mmCIF file of C-alpha atoms in Angstrom:
data_model
loop_
_atom_site.group_PDB
_atom_site.id
_atom_site.type_symbol
_atom_site.label_atom_id
_atom_site.label_comp_id
_atom_site.label_asym_id
_atom_site.label_seq_id
_atom_site.Cartn_x
_atom_site.Cartn_y
_atom_site.Cartn_z
ATOM 1 C CA MET B 1 -30.473 -19.071 51.129
ATOM 2 C CA SER B 2 -27.406 -19.696 49.035
ATOM 3 C CA ALA B 3 -25.423 -16.736 47.676
ATOM 4 C CA LEU B 4 -24.320 -18.868 44.732
ATOM 5 C CA PRO B 5 -26.176 -18.561 41.413
ATOM 6 C CA SER B 6 -28.387 -21.461 40.371
ATOM 7 C CA GLU B 7 -27.374 -23.880 37.641
ATOM 8 C CA GLY B 8 -30.057 -22.405 35.409
ATOM 9 C CA TRP B 9 -28.617 -18.915 35.821
ATOM 10 C CA LEU B 10 -25.130 -20.189 34.973
ATOM 11 C CA ALA B 11 -26.434 -21.881 31.852
ATOM 12 C CA ALA B 12 -27.988 -18.611 30.701
ATOM 13 C CA HIS B 13 -24.979 -16.513 31.767
ATOM 14 C CA PRO B 14 -21.825 -18.558 31.145
ATOM 15 C CA PRO B 15 -18.562 -17.007 32.354
ATOM 16 C CA PRO B 16 -16.471 -15.425 29.580
ATOM 17 C CA SER B 17 -13.967 -17.783 28.040
ATOM 18 C CA ARG B 18 -10.326 -16.768 28.344
ATOM 19 C CA THR B 19 -8.462 -16.179 25.120
ATOM 20 C CA VAL B 20 -5.957 -18.938 24.469
ATOM 21 C CA LEU B 21 -2.781 -17.203 23.348
ATOM 22 C CA PHE B 22 -0.254 -20.011 23.021
ATOM 23 C CA PRO B 23 -0.512 -23.752 22.370
ATOM 24 C CA LEU B 24 -0.315 -25.647 25.659
ATOM 25 C CA GLY B 25 3.058 -27.085 26.555
ATOM 26 C CA ARG B 26 4.987 -25.013 24.044
ATOM 27 C CA VAL B 27 7.238 -22.212 25.298
ATOM 28 C CA THR B 28 9.704 -21.643 22.459
ATOM 29 C CA GLY B 29 10.191 -22.159 18.751
ATOM 30 C CA TYR B 30 7.719 -19.461 17.709
ATOM 31 C CA THR B 31 8.249 -17.282 14.633
ATOM 32 C CA VAL B 32 7.219 -13.777 13.682
ATOM 33 C CA ASP B 33 4.395 -15.309 11.649
ATOM 34 C CA ASP B 34 3.095 -16.949 14.872
ATOM 35 C CA TRP B 35 3.399 -13.584 16.644
ATOM 36 C CA LEU B 36 1.353 -11.848 13.976
ATOM 37 C CA MET B 37 -1.438 -14.426 14.300
ATOM 38 C CA LEU B 38 -1.939 -13.876 18.042
ATOM 39 C CA PRO B 39 -5.467 -12.761 18.943
ATOM 40 C CA GLU B 40 -5.985 -9.327 20.453
ATOM 41 C CA SER B 41 -5.906 -9.753 24.216
ATOM 42 C CA GLY B 42 -5.100 -6.295 25.567
ATOM 43 C CA GLU B 43 -1.697 -7.536 26.720
ATOM 44 C CA ARG B 44 1.706 -6.408 25.496
ATOM 45 C CA ILE B 45 3.361 -9.452 23.944
ATOM 46 C CA GLU B 46 6.834 -9.426 22.411
ATOM 47 C CA LEU B 47 8.620 -12.273 20.645
ATOM 48 C CA ILE B 48 12.244 -12.629 21.771
ATOM 49 C CA ASP B 49 14.468 -15.484 20.600
ATOM 50 C CA GLY B 50 11.467 -17.583 19.620
ATOM 51 C CA SER B 51 9.621 -17.193 22.950
ATOM 52 C CA PHE B 52 6.729 -14.919 23.869
ATOM 53 C CA LEU B 53 7.179 -12.357 26.629
ATOM 54 C CA VAL B 54 3.972 -10.997 28.150
ATOM 55 C CA SER B 55 4.365 -7.694 30.008
ATOM 56 C CA PRO B 56 1.893 -6.074 32.417
ATOM 57 C CA VAL B 57 0.482 -2.636 31.726
ATOM 58 C CA PRO B 58 3.299 -0.111 32.412
ATOM 59 C CA MET B 59 3.152 2.034 35.532
ATOM 60 C CA GLY B 60 1.825 5.584 35.238
ATOM 61 C CA LEU B 61 5.257 7.244 35.333
ATOM 62 C CA HIS B 62 6.447 5.006 32.500
ATOM 63 C CA VAL B 63 3.447 5.972 30.366
ATOM 64 C CA LEU B 64 3.880 9.664 31.207
ATOM 65 C CA CYS B 65 7.534 9.575 30.105
ATOM 66 C CA ALA B 66 6.791 7.798 26.854
ATOM 67 C CA GLY B 67 4.006 10.236 26.011
ATOM 68 C CA GLY B 68 6.045 13.285 26.994
ATOM 69 C CA LEU B 69 9.046 12.224 24.942
ATOM 70 C CA ARG B 70 6.848 11.426 21.970
ATOM 71 C CA THR B 71 5.404 14.955 22.124
ATOM 72 C CA ILE B 72 8.887 16.542 22.161
ATOM 73 C CA LEU B 73 10.166 14.400 19.300
ATOM 74 C CA GLN B 74 7.024 14.835 17.219
ATOM 75 C CA ALA B 75 7.267 18.638 17.459
ATOM 76 C CA ALA B 76 10.892 18.481 16.293
ATOM 77 C CA ALA B 77 10.054 16.121 13.436
ATOM 78 C CA LYS B 78 7.161 18.278 12.267
ATOM 79 C CA ALA B 79 9.449 21.309 12.046
ATOM 80 C CA VAL B 80 12.076 19.775 9.763
ATOM 81 C CA ARG B 81 10.968 16.266 8.696
ATOM 82 C CA PRO B 82 7.211 16.301 8.037
ATOM 83 C CA ASP B 83 7.669 12.992 6.220
ATOM 84 C CA LEU B 84 8.276 11.350 9.633
ATOM 85 C CA VAL B 85 5.996 10.682 12.596
ATOM 86 C CA VAL B 86 6.663 9.629 16.172
ATOM 87 C CA VAL B 87 4.367 6.939 17.577
ATOM 88 C CA GLU B 88 4.038 4.831 20.723
ATOM 89 C CA THR B 89 4.032 1.018 21.122
ATOM 90 C CA VAL B 90 4.111 -0.239 17.545
ATOM 91 C CA ASN B 91 5.014 -3.732 16.355
ATOM 92 C CA VAL B 92 8.495 -3.942 14.840
ATOM 93 C CA ARG B 93 9.665 -7.036 12.989
ATOM 94 C CA VAL B 94 13.324 -7.725 13.814
ATOM 95 C CA GLY B 95 14.547 -10.747 11.855
ATOM 96 C CA GLU B 96 12.687 -14.066 11.895
ATOM 97 C CA GLU B 97 12.701 -14.728 15.659
ATOM 98 C CA ASP B 98 11.968 -11.317 17.135
ATOM 99 C CA GLY B 99 8.879 -9.134 17.213
ATOM 100 C CA LEU B 100 9.540 -6.153 19.479
ATOM 101 C CA ILE B 101 7.365 -3.312 20.740
ATOM 102 C CA PRO B 102 9.429 -0.196 21.536
ATOM 103 C CA ASP B 103 7.834 2.413 23.790
ATOM 104 C CA VAL B 104 8.293 5.043 21.074
ATOM 105 C CA ALA B 105 9.410 4.782 17.436
ATOM 106 C CA VAL B 106 10.136 7.165 14.553
ATOM 107 C CA LEU B 107 8.626 5.983 11.261
ATOM 108 C CA PRO B 108 7.814 7.257 7.771
ATOM 109 C CA ARG B 109 4.447 8.994 7.815
ATOM 110 C CA ASP B 110 3.178 7.255 4.689
ATOM 111 C CA MET B 111 3.771 3.810 6.200
ATOM 112 C CA VAL B 112 1.841 4.695 9.347
ATOM 113 C CA MET B 113 -0.996 6.191 7.313
ATOM 114 C CA SER B 114 -1.209 2.959 5.296
ATOM 115 C CA ARG B 115 -2.476 1.223 8.479
ATOM 116 C CA MET B 116 0.331 -1.313 8.592
ATOM 117 C CA VAL B 117 0.114 -3.662 11.580
ATOM 118 C CA VAL B 118 3.818 -4.456 11.814
ATOM 119 C CA PHE B 119 6.776 -2.398 10.603
ATOM 120 C CA PRO B 120 10.046 -3.845 9.293
ATOM 121 C CA ALA B 121 13.077 -2.715 11.290
ATOM 122 C CA SER B 122 14.626 -1.452 8.045
ATOM 123 C CA GLU B 123 12.033 1.349 7.985
ATOM 124 C CA VAL B 124 12.431 2.406 11.636
ATOM 125 C CA LEU B 125 14.672 5.443 12.108
ATOM 126 C CA ALA B 126 14.800 5.479 15.918
ATOM 127 C CA VAL B 127 13.414 3.592 18.913
ATOM 128 C CA VAL B 128 12.928 4.531 22.553
ATOM 129 C CA GLU B 129 12.802 2.239 25.566
ATOM 130 C CA VAL B 130 11.676 3.550 28.960
ATOM 131 C CA VAL B 131 13.252 1.288 31.588
ATOM 132 C CA SER B 132 10.679 -0.225 33.949
ATOM 133 C CA PRO B 133 11.538 -1.338 37.509
ATOM 134 C CA GLY B 134 12.741 -4.899 38.030
ATOM 135 C CA SER B 135 15.881 -6.798 37.108
ATOM 136 C CA GLY B 136 14.183 -8.584 34.218
ATOM 137 C CA ASN B 137 13.007 -5.326 32.658
ATOM 138 C CA ARG B 138 16.423 -3.717 33.091
ATOM 139 C CA ARG B 139 18.171 -6.678 31.481
ATOM 140 C CA ARG B 140 15.764 -6.551 28.569
ATOM 141 C CA ASP B 141 16.299 -2.814 27.939
ATOM 142 C CA TYR B 142 20.074 -2.844 28.542
ATOM 143 C CA GLU B 143 21.274 -6.245 27.354
ATOM 144 C CA ILE B 144 18.691 -7.966 25.156
ATOM 145 C CA LYS B 145 16.832 -5.457 23.000
ATOM 146 C CA PRO B 146 19.634 -2.982 22.101
ATOM 147 C CA PRO B 147 21.795 -5.597 20.297
ATOM 148 C CA LYS B 148 18.748 -6.784 18.381
ATOM 149 C CA TYR B 149 17.840 -3.257 17.316
ATOM 150 C CA ALA B 150 21.479 -2.670 16.353
ATOM 151 C CA LYS B 151 21.746 -5.887 14.321
ATOM 152 C CA ALA B 152 18.560 -4.893 12.495
ATOM 153 C CA GLY B 153 20.205 -1.594 11.504
ATOM 154 C CA ILE B 154 18.096 0.877 13.490
ATOM 155 C CA GLU B 155 20.393 3.906 13.609
ATOM 156 C CA VAL B 156 19.257 5.601 16.835
ATOM 157 C CA PHE B 157 18.394 4.049 20.211
ATOM 158 C CA ILE B 158 17.171 6.221 23.075
ATOM 159 C CA ARG B 159 16.917 4.911 26.632
ATOM 160 C CA VAL B 160 15.059 6.669 29.454
ATOM 161 C CA GLU B 161 16.000 5.770 33.028
ATOM 162 C CA LEU B 162 13.487 6.334 35.853
ATOM 163 C CA GLU B 163 15.414 5.065 38.858
ATOM 164 C CA ARG B 164 17.880 6.843 41.174
ATOM 165 C CA THR B 165 17.866 10.661 41.436
ATOM 166 C CA ASP B 166 17.451 13.533 38.990
ATOM 167 C CA ILE B 167 15.074 11.549 36.812
ATOM 168 C CA PRO B 168 14.354 11.165 34.052
ATOM 169 C CA ARG B 169 17.821 10.436 32.649
ATOM 170 C CA VAL B 170 18.112 10.140 28.875
ATOM 171 C CA GLU B 171 20.787 8.404 26.814
ATOM 172 C CA VAL B 172 21.069 8.815 23.044
ATOM 173 C CA LEU B 173 23.003 6.077 21.245
ATOM 174 C CA HIS B 174 23.981 5.911 17.578
ATOM 175 C CA LEU B 175 24.781 2.768 15.665
ATOM 176 C CA GLY B 176 28.517 2.243 15.221
ATOM 177 C CA ARG B 177 30.741 -0.522 13.908
ATOM 178 C CA ASP B 178 30.425 -2.605 17.095
ATOM 179 C CA GLY B 179 26.878 -1.706 18.111
ATOM 180 C CA TYR B 180 25.405 1.327 19.804
ATOM 181 C CA GLU B 181 27.628 4.099 21.140
ATOM 182 C CA VAL B 182 26.498 6.834 23.540
ATOM 183 C CA VAL B 183 26.623 10.237 21.835
ATOM 184 C CA SER B 184 24.624 12.313 24.326
ATOM 185 C CA GLN B 185 23.235 11.844 27.819
ATOM 186 C CA ALA B 186 21.699 14.077 30.448
ATOM 187 C CA LYS B 187 19.710 14.041 33.655
ATOM 188 C CA ALA B 188 16.882 16.378 34.638
ATOM 189 C CA GLY B 189 18.201 19.946 34.705
ATOM 190 C CA GLU B 190 20.704 19.348 31.898
ATOM 191 C CA ARG B 191 20.241 19.104 28.111
ATOM 192 C CA VAL B 192 20.402 16.107 25.822
ATOM 193 C CA THR B 193 20.862 16.498 22.060
ATOM 194 C CA LEU B 194 19.852 14.463 19.027
ATOM 195 C CA THR B 195 21.204 15.096 15.540
ATOM 196 C CA GLU B 196 19.451 12.166 13.852
ATOM 197 C CA PRO B 197 16.884 11.460 12.521
ATOM 198 C CA PHE B 198 16.255 15.190 13.077
ATOM 199 C CA PRO B 199 17.877 17.789 15.335
ATOM 200 C CA VAL B 200 16.384 18.418 18.767
ATOM 201 C CA SER B 201 17.733 19.445 22.178
ATOM 202 C CA PHE B 202 15.770 19.349 25.419
ATOM 203 C CA ASP B 203 15.965 19.089 29.191
ATOM 204 C CA PRO B 204 14.849 15.573 30.237
ATOM 205 C CA ALA B 205 12.684 17.253 32.907
ATOM 206 C CA GLU B 206 10.472 18.488 30.043
ATOM 207 C CA ILE B 207 9.345 14.902 29.483
ATOM 208 C CA LEU B 208 7.345 15.079 32.706
ATOM 209 C CA ALA B 209 6.045 18.626 32.188
#
């Protein structure tokens, strides 16, 4: 007896069709408008320099850090800037060729409540990137995305490092004349301080608490 289903069963129960995300044979030349028309697929897709970058679901530690940092920043915002909210993984439009998805972003509350799908970089007050393992991920979070955020005028960039010892390590960078400049940094057991877009000081170890 065959373990394979009969042709009649297959006709009645066809396998699910896979969502086609990108036109076949095309790897670059996409615009933000193309990015916004992508179907929902459950994947994290960013548009960088006209090409789509599909990322796997982040590891548990990455997700824990993003959520923990969001909680700390949201509490600080609520205390002094109730007009702002801190959210995870939102679509940010950066120019005509880039659609980025920071791990955490600080946005005006009224824009988030309006159910916007994509937010212009001009309205983003701060972004956070948690660095995932792998040379490609590190290059993206150290070399590719920061200059794009800076060129778009996002004033504060926060980077969370999960490799080496005494993790997490947190860097706070402010936008200067020539790009981002480090204004505060700390490893677990120390304290890192933000002055913008609202004041807050915390031990990076609290992110994992």
